[in-house]
């Protein structure tokens, strides 16, 4: 590990207990910064309501830490929107944001568009499929941004159990993202959960970053933020354990391919010959090939979008 990363781990890797809530609240009052929490959601009616309700109760009603909770629904066919709204979130549908640019499927697409419908100086992203959720996830990653002006982006780190086995979740992280980062961006080798969906950042940083529309958004954001603001402006906070719905192996394969594509675009733009992945499923006549496109679009920095510029002027 690079000496720079060893120093970073000792100065920019924290526990959520390092910043008591009263100190975070005092920093928020002193600096006047506002906080938006965004939940990207697709068919998450089983979990999204509990997450919204806990954040609203703990961090809006009990203490004034979070200023708005926005659920961006990316085309759910279940009751995700209704459940989220009933729990107290403002629900916005992906296709209603920036309609002049046709929306495409993907988590990164939703996160990018959320910048247009939120107002917080700090934007905190939380996945909508978390189980046994605690508001410590929010306070843990928002705290450093409120208390330390030198920090621009904070990732949550945690254990990810799989089938009862501790620490076995995050298969794409271990098989794809971590090797890529260690080989090509060794300054980022200290991140425990580089692909984790729980992180917070200053709007002033997010609006300058391109957003891969799909699963590559977290890796792309880390790499781009490193180049834009440097390693010392990035941090991580231990928030304990993360429990969520796991995807099957083939879905993880497509995720890994998109992440590899995102990395490749940042290494050498445009040298991929065949941005697709063939997988196999057993059918009545034996194994049948299924080929998926893993190429990924990227949205430009939000600061370049006319509607966003107009909103800031207004």
PDB file of C-alpha atoms in Angstrom:
ATOM      1  CA  UNK A   1       0.000   0.000   0.000  1.00  0.00           C
ATOM      2  CA  UNK A   2       1.255   3.483  -0.824  1.00  0.00           C
ATOM      3  CA  UNK A   3       2.567   5.523   2.096  1.00  0.00           C
ATOM      4  CA  UNK A   4       0.123   8.231   1.043  1.00  0.00           C
ATOM      5  CA  UNK A   5      -2.752   5.787   1.495  1.00  0.00           C
ATOM      6  CA  UNK A   6      -1.464   4.655   4.887  1.00  0.00           C
ATOM      7  CA  UNK A   7      -1.439   8.290   6.022  1.00  0.00           C
ATOM      8  CA  UNK A   8      -4.914   8.773   4.549  1.00  0.00           C
ATOM      9  CA  UNK A   9      -6.258   5.788   6.459  1.00  0.00           C
ATOM     10  CA  UNK A  10      -5.004   7.293   9.710  1.00  0.00           C
ATOM     11  CA  UNK A  11      -6.434  10.769   9.040  1.00  0.00           C
ATOM     12  CA  UNK A  12      -9.481  10.301   6.802  1.00  0.00           C
ATOM     13  CA  UNK A  13     -10.951   6.979   7.984  1.00  0.00           C
ATOM     14  CA  UNK A  14     -13.310   7.381  10.920  1.00  0.00           C
ATOM     15  CA  UNK A  15     -16.019   5.719  12.969  1.00  0.00           C
ATOM     16  CA  UNK A  16     -19.479   7.214  13.271  1.00  0.00           C
ATOM     17  CA  UNK A  17     -18.816   7.504  17.023  1.00  0.00           C
ATOM     18  CA  UNK A  18     -16.001   9.994  16.371  1.00  0.00           C
ATOM     19  CA  UNK A  19     -18.538  12.773  15.843  1.00  0.00           C
ATOM     20  CA  UNK A  20     -21.360  12.891  18.388  1.00  0.00           C
ATOM     21  CA  UNK A  21     -24.663  14.154  17.048  1.00  0.00           C
ATOM     22  CA  UNK A  22     -24.593  17.335  19.140  1.00  0.00           C
ATOM     23  CA  UNK A  23     -21.284  18.352  17.538  1.00  0.00           C
ATOM     24  CA  UNK A  24     -22.648  17.685  14.053  1.00  0.00           C
ATOM     25  CA  UNK A  25     -25.735  19.780  14.794  1.00  0.00           C
ATOM     26  CA  UNK A  26     -23.620  22.596  16.216  1.00  0.00           C
ATOM     27  CA  UNK A  27     -21.499  22.605  13.056  1.00  0.00           C
ATOM     28  CA  UNK A  28     -24.602  22.706  10.881  1.00  0.00           C
ATOM     29  CA  UNK A  29     -25.974  25.677  12.803  1.00  0.00           C
ATOM     30  CA  UNK A  30     -22.622  27.451  12.736  1.00  0.00           C
ATOM     31  CA  UNK A  31     -21.988  26.976   9.009  1.00  0.00           C
ATOM     32  CA  UNK A  32     -25.592  27.308   7.815  1.00  0.00           C
ATOM     33  CA  UNK A  33     -25.250  24.385   5.408  1.00  0.00           C
ATOM     34  CA  UNK A  34     -28.350  22.495   4.315  1.00  0.00           C
ATOM     35  CA  UNK A  35     -28.607  18.725   3.848  1.00  0.00           C
ATOM     36  CA  UNK A  36     -30.611  16.774   1.258  1.00  0.00           C
ATOM     37  CA  UNK A  37     -31.089  13.016   1.447  1.00  0.00           C
ATOM     38  CA  UNK A  38     -31.791  11.236  -1.858  1.00  0.00           C
ATOM     39  CA  UNK A  39     -33.066   7.686  -2.226  1.00  0.00           C
ATOM     40  CA  UNK A  40     -32.939   6.286  -5.777  1.00  0.00           C
ATOM     41  CA  UNK A  41     -35.694   3.683  -5.937  1.00  0.00           C
ATOM     42  CA  UNK A  42     -36.949   1.006  -8.304  1.00  0.00           C
ATOM     43  CA  UNK A  43     -39.549  -1.428  -6.937  1.00  0.00           C
ATOM     44  CA  UNK A  44     -38.523  -1.036  -3.291  1.00  0.00           C
ATOM     45  CA  UNK A  45     -41.930  -0.838  -1.601  1.00  0.00           C
ATOM     46  CA  UNK A  46     -40.832  -3.370   1.032  1.00  0.00           C
ATOM     47  CA  UNK A  47     -38.033  -1.189   2.435  1.00  0.00           C
ATOM     48  CA  UNK A  48     -38.246   2.413   1.226  1.00  0.00           C
ATOM     49  CA  UNK A  49     -40.989   3.441   3.668  1.00  0.00           C
ATOM     50  CA  UNK A  50     -39.077   2.341   6.760  1.00  0.00           C
ATOM     51  CA  UNK A  51     -35.918   4.135   5.632  1.00  0.00           C
ATOM     52  CA  UNK A  52     -37.771   7.384   4.962  1.00  0.00           C
ATOM     53  CA  UNK A  53     -39.715   7.165   8.227  1.00  0.00           C
ATOM     54  CA  UNK A  54     -36.569   6.607  10.304  1.00  0.00           C
ATOM     55  CA  UNK A  55     -34.694   9.508   8.702  1.00  0.00           C
ATOM     56  CA  UNK A  56     -37.695  11.786   9.055  1.00  0.00           C
ATOM     57  CA  UNK A  57     -38.273  10.878  12.711  1.00  0.00           C
ATOM     58  CA  UNK A  58     -34.652  10.834  13.879  1.00  0.00           C
ATOM     59  CA  UNK A  59     -33.107  13.606  11.799  1.00  0.00           C
ATOM     60  CA  UNK A  60     -35.960  15.992  10.990  1.00  0.00           C
ATOM     61  CA  UNK A  61     -38.466  15.741  13.829  1.00  0.00           C
ATOM     62  CA  UNK A  62     -36.177  14.840  16.749  1.00  0.00           C
ATOM     63  CA  UNK A  63     -33.243  16.997  15.602  1.00  0.00           C
ATOM     64  CA  UNK A  64     -32.938  19.434  12.660  1.00  0.00           C
ATOM     65  CA  UNK A  65     -30.138  17.772  10.688  1.00  0.00           C
ATOM     66  CA  UNK A  66     -31.819  16.837   7.390  1.00  0.00           C
ATOM     67  CA  UNK A  67     -33.655  19.549   5.458  1.00  0.00           C
ATOM     68  CA  UNK A  68     -35.321  17.388   2.799  1.00  0.00           C
ATOM     69  CA  UNK A  69     -35.826  13.738   1.862  1.00  0.00           C
ATOM     70  CA  UNK A  70     -36.370  13.089  -1.840  1.00  0.00           C
ATOM     71  CA  UNK A  71     -37.165   9.695  -3.336  1.00  0.00           C
ATOM     72  CA  UNK A  72     -36.509   9.572  -7.072  1.00  0.00           C
ATOM     73  CA  UNK A  73     -38.606   6.763  -8.559  1.00  0.00           C
ATOM     74  CA  UNK A  74     -37.041   5.397 -11.722  1.00  0.00           C
ATOM     75  CA  UNK A  75     -40.104   3.601 -13.057  1.00  0.00           C
ATOM     76  CA  UNK A  76     -41.370   1.339 -10.291  1.00  0.00           C
ATOM     77  CA  UNK A  77     -44.259  -0.996 -11.072  1.00  0.00           C
ATOM     78  CA  UNK A  78     -45.091  -1.578  -7.412  1.00  0.00           C
ATOM     79  CA  UNK A  79     -46.196   0.876  -4.698  1.00  0.00           C
ATOM     80  CA  UNK A  80     -42.763   2.408  -4.095  1.00  0.00           C
ATOM     81  CA  UNK A  81     -43.957   5.972  -4.744  1.00  0.00           C
ATOM     82  CA  UNK A  82     -47.060   5.679  -2.584  1.00  0.00           C
ATOM     83  CA  UNK A  83     -45.194   4.082   0.321  1.00  0.00           C
ATOM     84  CA  UNK A  84     -42.392   6.658   0.189  1.00  0.00           C
ATOM     85  CA  UNK A  85     -44.822   9.582   0.080  1.00  0.00           C
ATOM     86  CA  UNK A  86     -46.882   8.186   2.955  1.00  0.00           C
ATOM     87  CA  UNK A  87     -43.692   7.919   5.036  1.00  0.00           C
ATOM     88  CA  UNK A  88     -42.949  11.607   4.475  1.00  0.00           C
ATOM     89  CA  UNK A  89     -40.666  11.828   1.452  1.00  0.00           C
ATOM     90  CA  UNK A  90     -41.091  14.117  -1.509  1.00  0.00           C
ATOM     91  CA  UNK A  91     -41.374  11.729  -4.439  1.00  0.00           C
ATOM     92  CA  UNK A  92     -40.204  12.768  -7.891  1.00  0.00           C
ATOM     93  CA  UNK A  93     -40.371  10.571 -10.953  1.00  0.00           C
ATOM     94  CA  UNK A  94     -37.168  10.294 -12.966  1.00  0.00           C
ATOM     95  CA  UNK A  95     -38.853  11.062 -16.286  1.00  0.00           C
ATOM     96  CA  UNK A  96     -40.283  14.329 -14.947  1.00  0.00           C
ATOM     97  CA  UNK A  97     -36.787  15.732 -14.283  1.00  0.00           C
ATOM     98  CA  UNK A  98     -35.104  17.434 -17.239  1.00  0.00           C
ATOM     99  CA  UNK A  99     -37.571  15.975 -19.778  1.00  0.00           C
ATOM    100  CA  UNK A 100     -35.750  17.438 -22.786  1.00  0.00           C
ATOM    101  CA  UNK A 101     -33.074  14.756 -22.251  1.00  0.00           C
ATOM    102  CA  UNK A 102     -34.737  11.321 -22.591  1.00  0.00           C
ATOM    103  CA  UNK A 103     -34.023   9.222 -19.527  1.00  0.00           C
ATOM    104  CA  UNK A 104     -32.238   5.889 -19.757  1.00  0.00           C
ATOM    105  CA  UNK A 105     -32.326   3.045 -17.210  1.00  0.00           C
ATOM    106  CA  UNK A 106     -29.674   3.092 -14.539  1.00  0.00           C
ATOM    107  CA  UNK A 107     -28.906   4.182 -11.001  1.00  0.00           C
ATOM    108  CA  UNK A 108     -26.401   6.828 -12.080  1.00  0.00           C
ATOM    109  CA  UNK A 109     -29.039   8.446 -14.263  1.00  0.00           C
ATOM    110  CA  UNK A 110     -31.294   8.887 -11.228  1.00  0.00           C
ATOM    111  CA  UNK A 111     -28.524  10.293  -9.028  1.00  0.00           C
ATOM    112  CA  UNK A 112     -27.510  12.790 -11.714  1.00  0.00           C
ATOM    113  CA  UNK A 113     -31.072  14.036 -12.213  1.00  0.00           C
ATOM    114  CA  UNK A 114     -31.607  14.310  -8.460  1.00  0.00           C
ATOM    115  CA  UNK A 115     -29.272  17.312  -8.382  1.00  0.00           C
ATOM    116  CA  UNK A 116     -31.924  19.297 -10.243  1.00  0.00           C
ATOM    117  CA  UNK A 117     -34.690  18.583  -7.719  1.00  0.00           C
ATOM    118  CA  UNK A 118     -32.751  19.005  -4.486  1.00  0.00           C
ATOM    119  CA  UNK A 119     -31.364  22.132  -2.876  1.00  0.00           C
ATOM    120  CA  UNK A 120     -28.978  20.971  -0.146  1.00  0.00           C
ATOM    121  CA  UNK A 121     -25.412  22.198   0.064  1.00  0.00           C
ATOM    122  CA  UNK A 122     -24.637  18.605   1.032  1.00  0.00           C
ATOM    123  CA  UNK A 123     -26.322  15.731  -0.818  1.00  0.00           C
ATOM    124  CA  UNK A 124     -26.499  12.337   0.871  1.00  0.00           C
ATOM    125  CA  UNK A 125     -27.333   9.253  -1.212  1.00  0.00           C
ATOM    126  CA  UNK A 126     -28.908   6.212   0.476  1.00  0.00           C
ATOM    127  CA  UNK A 127     -29.937   3.028  -1.342  1.00  0.00           C
ATOM    128  CA  UNK A 128     -33.623   2.215  -0.946  1.00  0.00           C
ATOM    129  CA  UNK A 129     -33.229  -1.551  -0.400  1.00  0.00           C
ATOM    130  CA  UNK A 130     -31.543  -1.436   3.017  1.00  0.00           C
ATOM    131  CA  UNK A 131     -32.937  -3.618   5.799  1.00  0.00           C
ATOM    132  CA  UNK A 132     -32.670  -2.897   9.535  1.00  0.00           C
ATOM    133  CA  UNK A 133     -31.770   0.669   8.600  1.00  0.00           C
ATOM    134  CA  UNK A 134     -30.336   3.103  11.136  1.00  0.00           C
ATOM    135  CA  UNK A 135     -30.135   6.877  10.808  1.00  0.00           C
ATOM    136  CA  UNK A 136     -26.477   6.495  11.835  1.00  0.00           C
ATOM    137  CA  UNK A 137     -25.823   5.869   8.145  1.00  0.00           C
ATOM    138  CA  UNK A 138     -26.784   9.476   7.435  1.00  0.00           C
ATOM    139  CA  UNK A 139     -25.161  11.145  10.428  1.00  0.00           C
ATOM    140  CA  UNK A 140     -22.003   9.096   9.929  1.00  0.00           C
ATOM    141  CA  UNK A 141     -21.337  10.264   6.377  1.00  0.00           C
ATOM    142  CA  UNK A 142     -22.772  13.773   6.644  1.00  0.00           C
ATOM    143  CA  UNK A 143     -20.884  14.576   9.859  1.00  0.00           C
ATOM    144  CA  UNK A 144     -17.412  15.055   8.364  1.00  0.00           C
ATOM    145  CA  UNK A 145     -18.761  17.353   5.655  1.00  0.00           C
ATOM    146  CA  UNK A 146     -20.366  19.615   8.244  1.00  0.00           C
ATOM    147  CA  UNK A 147     -17.437  19.625  10.668  1.00  0.00           C
ATOM    148  CA  UNK A 148     -14.425  19.612   8.315  1.00  0.00           C
ATOM    149  CA  UNK A 149     -14.322  22.119   5.437  1.00  0.00           C
ATOM    150  CA  UNK A 150     -11.454  20.189   3.845  1.00  0.00           C
ATOM    151  CA  UNK A 151     -13.618  17.127   3.145  1.00  0.00           C
ATOM    152  CA  UNK A 152     -15.702  17.027  -0.049  1.00  0.00           C
ATOM    153  CA  UNK A 153     -16.921  13.412  -0.319  1.00  0.00           C
ATOM    154  CA  UNK A 154     -17.510  10.725   2.322  1.00  0.00           C
ATOM    155  CA  UNK A 155     -18.213   7.049   1.678  1.00  0.00           C
ATOM    156  CA  UNK A 156     -19.796   4.721   4.225  1.00  0.00           C
ATOM    157  CA  UNK A 157     -17.883   1.554   5.053  1.00  0.00           C
ATOM    158  CA  UNK A 158     -19.483  -1.481   6.673  1.00  0.00           C
ATOM    159  CA  UNK A 159     -19.676  -5.250   6.898  1.00  0.00           C
ATOM    160  CA  UNK A 160     -21.898  -6.863   4.253  1.00  0.00           C
ATOM    161  CA  UNK A 161     -23.130 -10.300   5.367  1.00  0.00           C
ATOM    162  CA  UNK A 162     -24.194 -12.806   2.697  1.00  0.00           C
ATOM    163  CA  UNK A 163     -26.402 -15.753   3.617  1.00  0.00           C
ATOM    164  CA  UNK A 164     -25.425 -15.503   7.260  1.00  0.00           C
ATOM    165  CA  UNK A 165     -21.688 -15.307   6.538  1.00  0.00           C
ATOM    166  CA  UNK A 166     -20.101 -12.101   7.794  1.00  0.00           C
ATOM    167  CA  UNK A 167     -18.184  -9.993   5.318  1.00  0.00           C
ATOM    168  CA  UNK A 168     -19.018 -12.088   2.239  1.00  0.00           C
ATOM    169  CA  UNK A 169     -21.193  -9.503   0.501  1.00  0.00           C
ATOM    170  CA  UNK A 170     -19.720  -7.123  -2.019  1.00  0.00           C
ATOM    171  CA  UNK A 171     -18.664  -9.768  -4.519  1.00  0.00           C
ATOM    172  CA  UNK A 172     -18.274  -7.307  -7.404  1.00  0.00           C
ATOM    173  CA  UNK A 173     -16.210  -5.088  -5.146  1.00  0.00           C
ATOM    174  CA  UNK A 174     -13.736  -7.857  -4.362  1.00  0.00           C
ATOM    175  CA  UNK A 175     -13.600  -9.452  -7.821  1.00  0.00           C
ATOM    176  CA  UNK A 176     -13.692  -6.341 -10.014  1.00  0.00           C
ATOM    177  CA  UNK A 177     -13.570  -2.921  -8.365  1.00  0.00           C
ATOM    178  CA  UNK A 178     -10.827  -3.514  -5.802  1.00  0.00           C
ATOM    179  CA  UNK A 179      -8.373  -5.051  -8.292  1.00  0.00           C
ATOM    180  CA  UNK A 180      -9.045  -2.216 -10.752  1.00  0.00           C
ATOM    181  CA  UNK A 181      -8.474   0.484  -8.157  1.00  0.00           C
ATOM    182  CA  UNK A 182      -5.346  -1.137  -6.741  1.00  0.00           C
ATOM    183  CA  UNK A 183      -3.793  -1.543 -10.177  1.00  0.00           C
ATOM    184  CA  UNK A 184      -4.808   1.713 -11.835  1.00  0.00           C
ATOM    185  CA  UNK A 185      -5.706   4.158  -9.052  1.00  0.00           C
ATOM    186  CA  UNK A 186      -3.712   2.919  -6.039  1.00  0.00           C
ATOM    187  CA  UNK A 187      -4.462   6.126  -4.146  1.00  0.00           C
ATOM    188  CA  UNK A 188      -8.027   4.809  -3.799  1.00  0.00           C
ATOM    189  CA  UNK A 189      -6.956   1.402  -2.469  1.00  0.00           C
ATOM    190  CA  UNK A 190      -7.877   2.401   1.088  1.00  0.00           C
ATOM    191  CA  UNK A 191     -11.625   2.547   0.449  1.00  0.00           C
ATOM    192  CA  UNK A 192     -13.329  -0.389   2.134  1.00  0.00           C
ATOM    193  CA  UNK A 193     -16.564  -0.116   0.136  1.00  0.00           C
ATOM    194  CA  UNK A 194     -15.757   1.769  -3.073  1.00  0.00           C
ATOM    195  CA  UNK A 195     -19.024   0.632  -4.710  1.00  0.00           C
ATOM    196  CA  UNK A 196     -21.248   1.242  -1.696  1.00  0.00           C
ATOM    197  CA  UNK A 197     -24.418   3.217  -2.357  1.00  0.00           C
ATOM    198  CA  UNK A 198     -24.279   5.248   0.847  1.00  0.00           C
ATOM    199  CA  UNK A 199     -22.185   8.371   0.495  1.00  0.00           C
ATOM    200  CA  UNK A 200     -22.459  12.130   0.842  1.00  0.00           C
ATOM    201  CA  UNK A 201     -20.759  14.962  -0.967  1.00  0.00           C
ATOM    202  CA  UNK A 202     -20.811  18.697  -1.361  1.00  0.00           C
ATOM    203  CA  UNK A 203     -23.020  19.914  -4.171  1.00  0.00           C
ATOM    204  CA  UNK A 204     -20.119  22.066  -5.330  1.00  0.00           C
ATOM    205  CA  UNK A 205     -18.250  18.829  -6.136  1.00  0.00           C
ATOM    206  CA  UNK A 206     -21.148  16.765  -7.487  1.00  0.00           C
ATOM    207  CA  UNK A 207     -22.181  19.410  -9.991  1.00  0.00           C
ATOM    208  CA  UNK A 208     -18.704  19.283 -11.567  1.00  0.00           C
ATOM    209  CA  UNK A 209     -18.621  15.495 -12.068  1.00  0.00           C
ATOM    210  CA  UNK A 210     -19.809  13.435 -15.039  1.00  0.00           C
ATOM    211  CA  UNK A 211     -22.187  10.636 -14.008  1.00  0.00           C
ATOM    212  CA  UNK A 212     -22.050   7.178 -15.612  1.00  0.00           C
ATOM    213  CA  UNK A 213     -25.733   6.325 -15.977  1.00  0.00           C
ATOM    214  CA  UNK A 214     -25.473   2.728 -14.739  1.00  0.00           C
ATOM    215  CA  UNK A 215     -23.665   0.663 -12.133  1.00  0.00           C
ATOM    216  CA  UNK A 216     -20.343   2.378 -12.806  1.00  0.00           C
ATOM    217  CA  UNK A 217     -21.449   5.586 -11.121  1.00  0.00           C
ATOM    218  CA  UNK A 218     -19.767   4.929  -7.754  1.00  0.00           C
ATOM    219  CA  UNK A 219     -16.406   3.919  -9.211  1.00  0.00           C
ATOM    220  CA  UNK A 220     -16.501   6.743 -11.749  1.00  0.00           C
ATOM    221  CA  UNK A 221     -17.334   9.272  -9.059  1.00  0.00           C
ATOM    222  CA  UNK A 222     -14.442   8.182  -6.844  1.00  0.00           C
ATOM    223  CA  UNK A 223     -11.913   8.286  -9.680  1.00  0.00           C
ATOM    224  CA  UNK A 224     -13.123  11.641 -10.995  1.00  0.00           C
ATOM    225  CA  UNK A 225     -13.278  13.176  -7.520  1.00  0.00           C
ATOM    226  CA  UNK A 226      -9.714  12.022  -6.858  1.00  0.00           C
ATOM    227  CA  UNK A 227      -8.505  13.870  -9.938  1.00  0.00           C
ATOM    228  CA  UNK A 228     -10.611  16.948  -9.224  1.00  0.00           C
ATOM    229  CA  UNK A 229     -10.071  17.537  -5.494  1.00  0.00           C
ATOM    230  CA  UNK A 230      -7.344  15.088  -4.415  1.00  0.00           C
ATOM    231  CA  UNK A 231      -7.237  12.185  -1.986  1.00  0.00           C
ATOM    232  CA  UNK A 232      -7.228  14.296   1.170  1.00  0.00           C
ATOM    233  CA  UNK A 233     -10.665  15.695   0.290  1.00  0.00           C
ATOM    234  CA  UNK A 234     -12.105  12.159   0.299  1.00  0.00           C
ATOM    235  CA  UNK A 235     -12.967  10.183   3.428  1.00  0.00           C
ATOM    236  CA  UNK A 236     -14.817   7.143   4.763  1.00  0.00           C
ATOM    237  CA  UNK A 237     -16.776   6.403   7.933  1.00  0.00           C
ATOM    238  CA  UNK A 238     -17.516   3.040   9.562  1.00  0.00           C
ATOM    239  CA  UNK A 239     -21.276   2.735  10.102  1.00  0.00           C
ATOM    240  CA  UNK A 240     -21.416  -0.912  11.170  1.00  0.00           C
ATOM    241  CA  UNK A 241     -23.385  -3.450   9.142  1.00  0.00           C
ATOM    242  CA  UNK A 242     -25.287  -3.075   5.882  1.00  0.00           C
ATOM    243  CA  UNK A 243     -28.064  -5.560   5.077  1.00  0.00           C
ATOM    244  CA  UNK A 244     -29.826  -5.432   1.743  1.00  0.00           C
ATOM    245  CA  UNK A 245     -31.212  -7.494  -1.118  1.00  0.00           C
ATOM    246  CA  UNK A 246     -28.519  -9.413  -3.030  1.00  0.00           C
ATOM    247  CA  UNK A 247     -28.581  -9.935  -6.781  1.00  0.00           C
ATOM    248  CA  UNK A 248     -27.941 -13.203  -8.607  1.00  0.00           C
ATOM    249  CA  UNK A 249     -24.640 -14.087 -10.235  1.00  0.00           C
ATOM    250  CA  UNK A 250     -25.595 -13.111 -13.770  1.00  0.00           C
ATOM    251  CA  UNK A 251     -26.822  -9.673 -12.686  1.00  0.00           C
ATOM    252  CA  UNK A 252     -23.534  -9.244 -10.856  1.00  0.00           C
ATOM    253  CA  UNK A 253     -21.686 -10.188 -14.039  1.00  0.00           C
ATOM    254  CA  UNK A 254     -23.406  -7.406 -15.943  1.00  0.00           C
ATOM    255  CA  UNK A 255     -22.681  -5.012 -13.104  1.00  0.00           C
ATOM    256  CA  UNK A 256     -18.996  -5.969 -13.159  1.00  0.00           C
ATOM    257  CA  UNK A 257     -18.793  -5.465 -16.914  1.00  0.00           C
ATOM    258  CA  UNK A 258     -20.300  -1.971 -16.659  1.00  0.00           C
ATOM    259  CA  UNK A 259     -17.837  -1.105 -13.909  1.00  0.00           C
ATOM    260  CA  UNK A 260     -14.950  -2.341 -16.020  1.00  0.00           C
ATOM    261  CA  UNK A 261     -16.212  -0.247 -18.930  1.00  0.00           C
ATOM    262  CA  UNK A 262     -16.421   2.816 -16.684  1.00  0.00           C
ATOM    263  CA  UNK A 263     -12.839   2.251 -15.584  1.00  0.00           C
ATOM    264  CA  UNK A 264     -11.661   1.740 -19.140  1.00  0.00           C
ATOM    265  CA  UNK A 265     -13.198   5.004 -20.288  1.00  0.00           C
ATOM    266  CA  UNK A 266     -11.154   6.745 -17.629  1.00  0.00           C
ATOM    267  CA  UNK A 267      -7.958   4.946 -18.550  1.00  0.00           C
ATOM    268  CA  UNK A 268      -8.052   5.439 -22.292  1.00  0.00           C
ATOM    269  CA  UNK A 269     -11.176   6.880 -23.876  1.00  0.00           C
ATOM    270  CA  UNK A 270     -12.681   4.835 -26.665  1.00  0.00           C
ATOM    271  CA  UNK A 271     -10.432   1.777 -27.114  1.00  0.00           C
ATOM    272  CA  UNK A 272     -12.989  -0.953 -26.440  1.00  0.00           C
ATOM    273  CA  UNK A 273     -13.763  -3.145 -29.450  1.00  0.00           C
ATOM    274  CA  UNK A 274     -16.855  -4.954 -28.213  1.00  0.00           C
ATOM    275  CA  UNK A 275     -18.737  -3.432 -25.262  1.00  0.00           C
ATOM    276  CA  UNK A 276     -20.946  -6.471 -24.653  1.00  0.00           C
ATOM    277  CA  UNK A 277     -21.055  -9.519 -22.398  1.00  0.00           C
ATOM    278  CA  UNK A 278     -22.281 -13.002 -23.303  1.00  0.00           C
ATOM    279  CA  UNK A 279     -23.604 -15.185 -20.492  1.00  0.00           C
ATOM    280  CA  UNK A 280     -25.204 -18.629 -20.575  1.00  0.00           C
ATOM    281  CA  UNK A 281     -28.484 -20.026 -19.289  1.00  0.00           C
ATOM    282  CA  UNK A 282     -29.608 -23.642 -19.479  1.00  0.00           C
ATOM    283  CA  UNK A 283     -32.565 -24.064 -21.813  1.00  0.00           C
ATOM    284  CA  UNK A 284     -34.484 -27.076 -23.155  1.00  0.00           C
ATOM    285  CA  UNK A 285     -31.722 -27.755 -25.688  1.00  0.00           C
ATOM    286  CA  UNK A 286     -28.737 -27.135 -23.439  1.00  0.00           C
ATOM    287  CA  UNK A 287     -26.881 -23.945 -22.598  1.00  0.00           C
ATOM    288  CA  UNK A 288     -28.135 -20.943 -24.525  1.00  0.00           C
ATOM    289  CA  UNK A 289     -26.146 -17.718 -24.965  1.00  0.00           C
ATOM    290  CA  UNK A 290     -27.575 -14.383 -23.842  1.00  0.00           C
ATOM    291  CA  UNK A 291     -25.669 -11.292 -24.900  1.00  0.00           C
ATOM    292  CA  UNK A 292     -26.070  -7.966 -23.121  1.00  0.00           C
ATOM    293  CA  UNK A 293     -24.715  -4.554 -23.958  1.00  0.00           C
ATOM    294  CA  UNK A 294     -22.487  -3.279 -21.147  1.00  0.00           C
ATOM    295  CA  UNK A 295     -21.567  -0.007 -22.779  1.00  0.00           C
ATOM    296  CA  UNK A 296     -22.491   2.910 -20.603  1.00  0.00           C
ATOM    297  CA  UNK A 297     -23.521   6.448 -21.351  1.00  0.00           C
ATOM    298  CA  UNK A 298     -22.302   9.269 -19.184  1.00  0.00           C
ATOM    299  CA  UNK A 299     -24.115  12.442 -18.269  1.00  0.00           C
ATOM    300  CA  UNK A 300     -22.082  15.667 -18.347  1.00  0.00           C
ATOM    301  CA  UNK A 301     -21.367  17.657 -15.184  1.00  0.00           C
ATOM    302  CA  UNK A 302     -24.634  19.168 -13.966  1.00  0.00           C
ATOM    303  CA  UNK A 303     -22.966  22.587 -13.912  1.00  0.00           C
ATOM    304  CA  UNK A 304     -22.981  22.450 -17.737  1.00  0.00           C
ATOM    305  CA  UNK A 305     -26.761  21.957 -17.984  1.00  0.00           C
ATOM    306  CA  UNK A 306     -28.702  25.090 -18.953  1.00  0.00           C
ATOM    307  CA  UNK A 307     -31.654  24.335 -16.651  1.00  0.00           C
ATOM    308  CA  UNK A 308     -29.337  23.905 -13.684  1.00  0.00           C
ATOM    309  CA  UNK A 309     -27.507  27.142 -14.451  1.00  0.00           C
ATOM    310  CA  UNK A 310     -30.843  28.959 -14.724  1.00  0.00           C
ATOM    311  CA  UNK A 311     -31.980  27.593 -11.377  1.00  0.00           C
ATOM    312  CA  UNK A 312     -28.813  28.816  -9.667  1.00  0.00           C
ATOM    313  CA  UNK A 313     -29.215  32.301 -11.161  1.00  0.00           C
ATOM    314  CA  UNK A 314     -32.833  32.441 -10.035  1.00  0.00           C
TER     315      UNK A 314
END
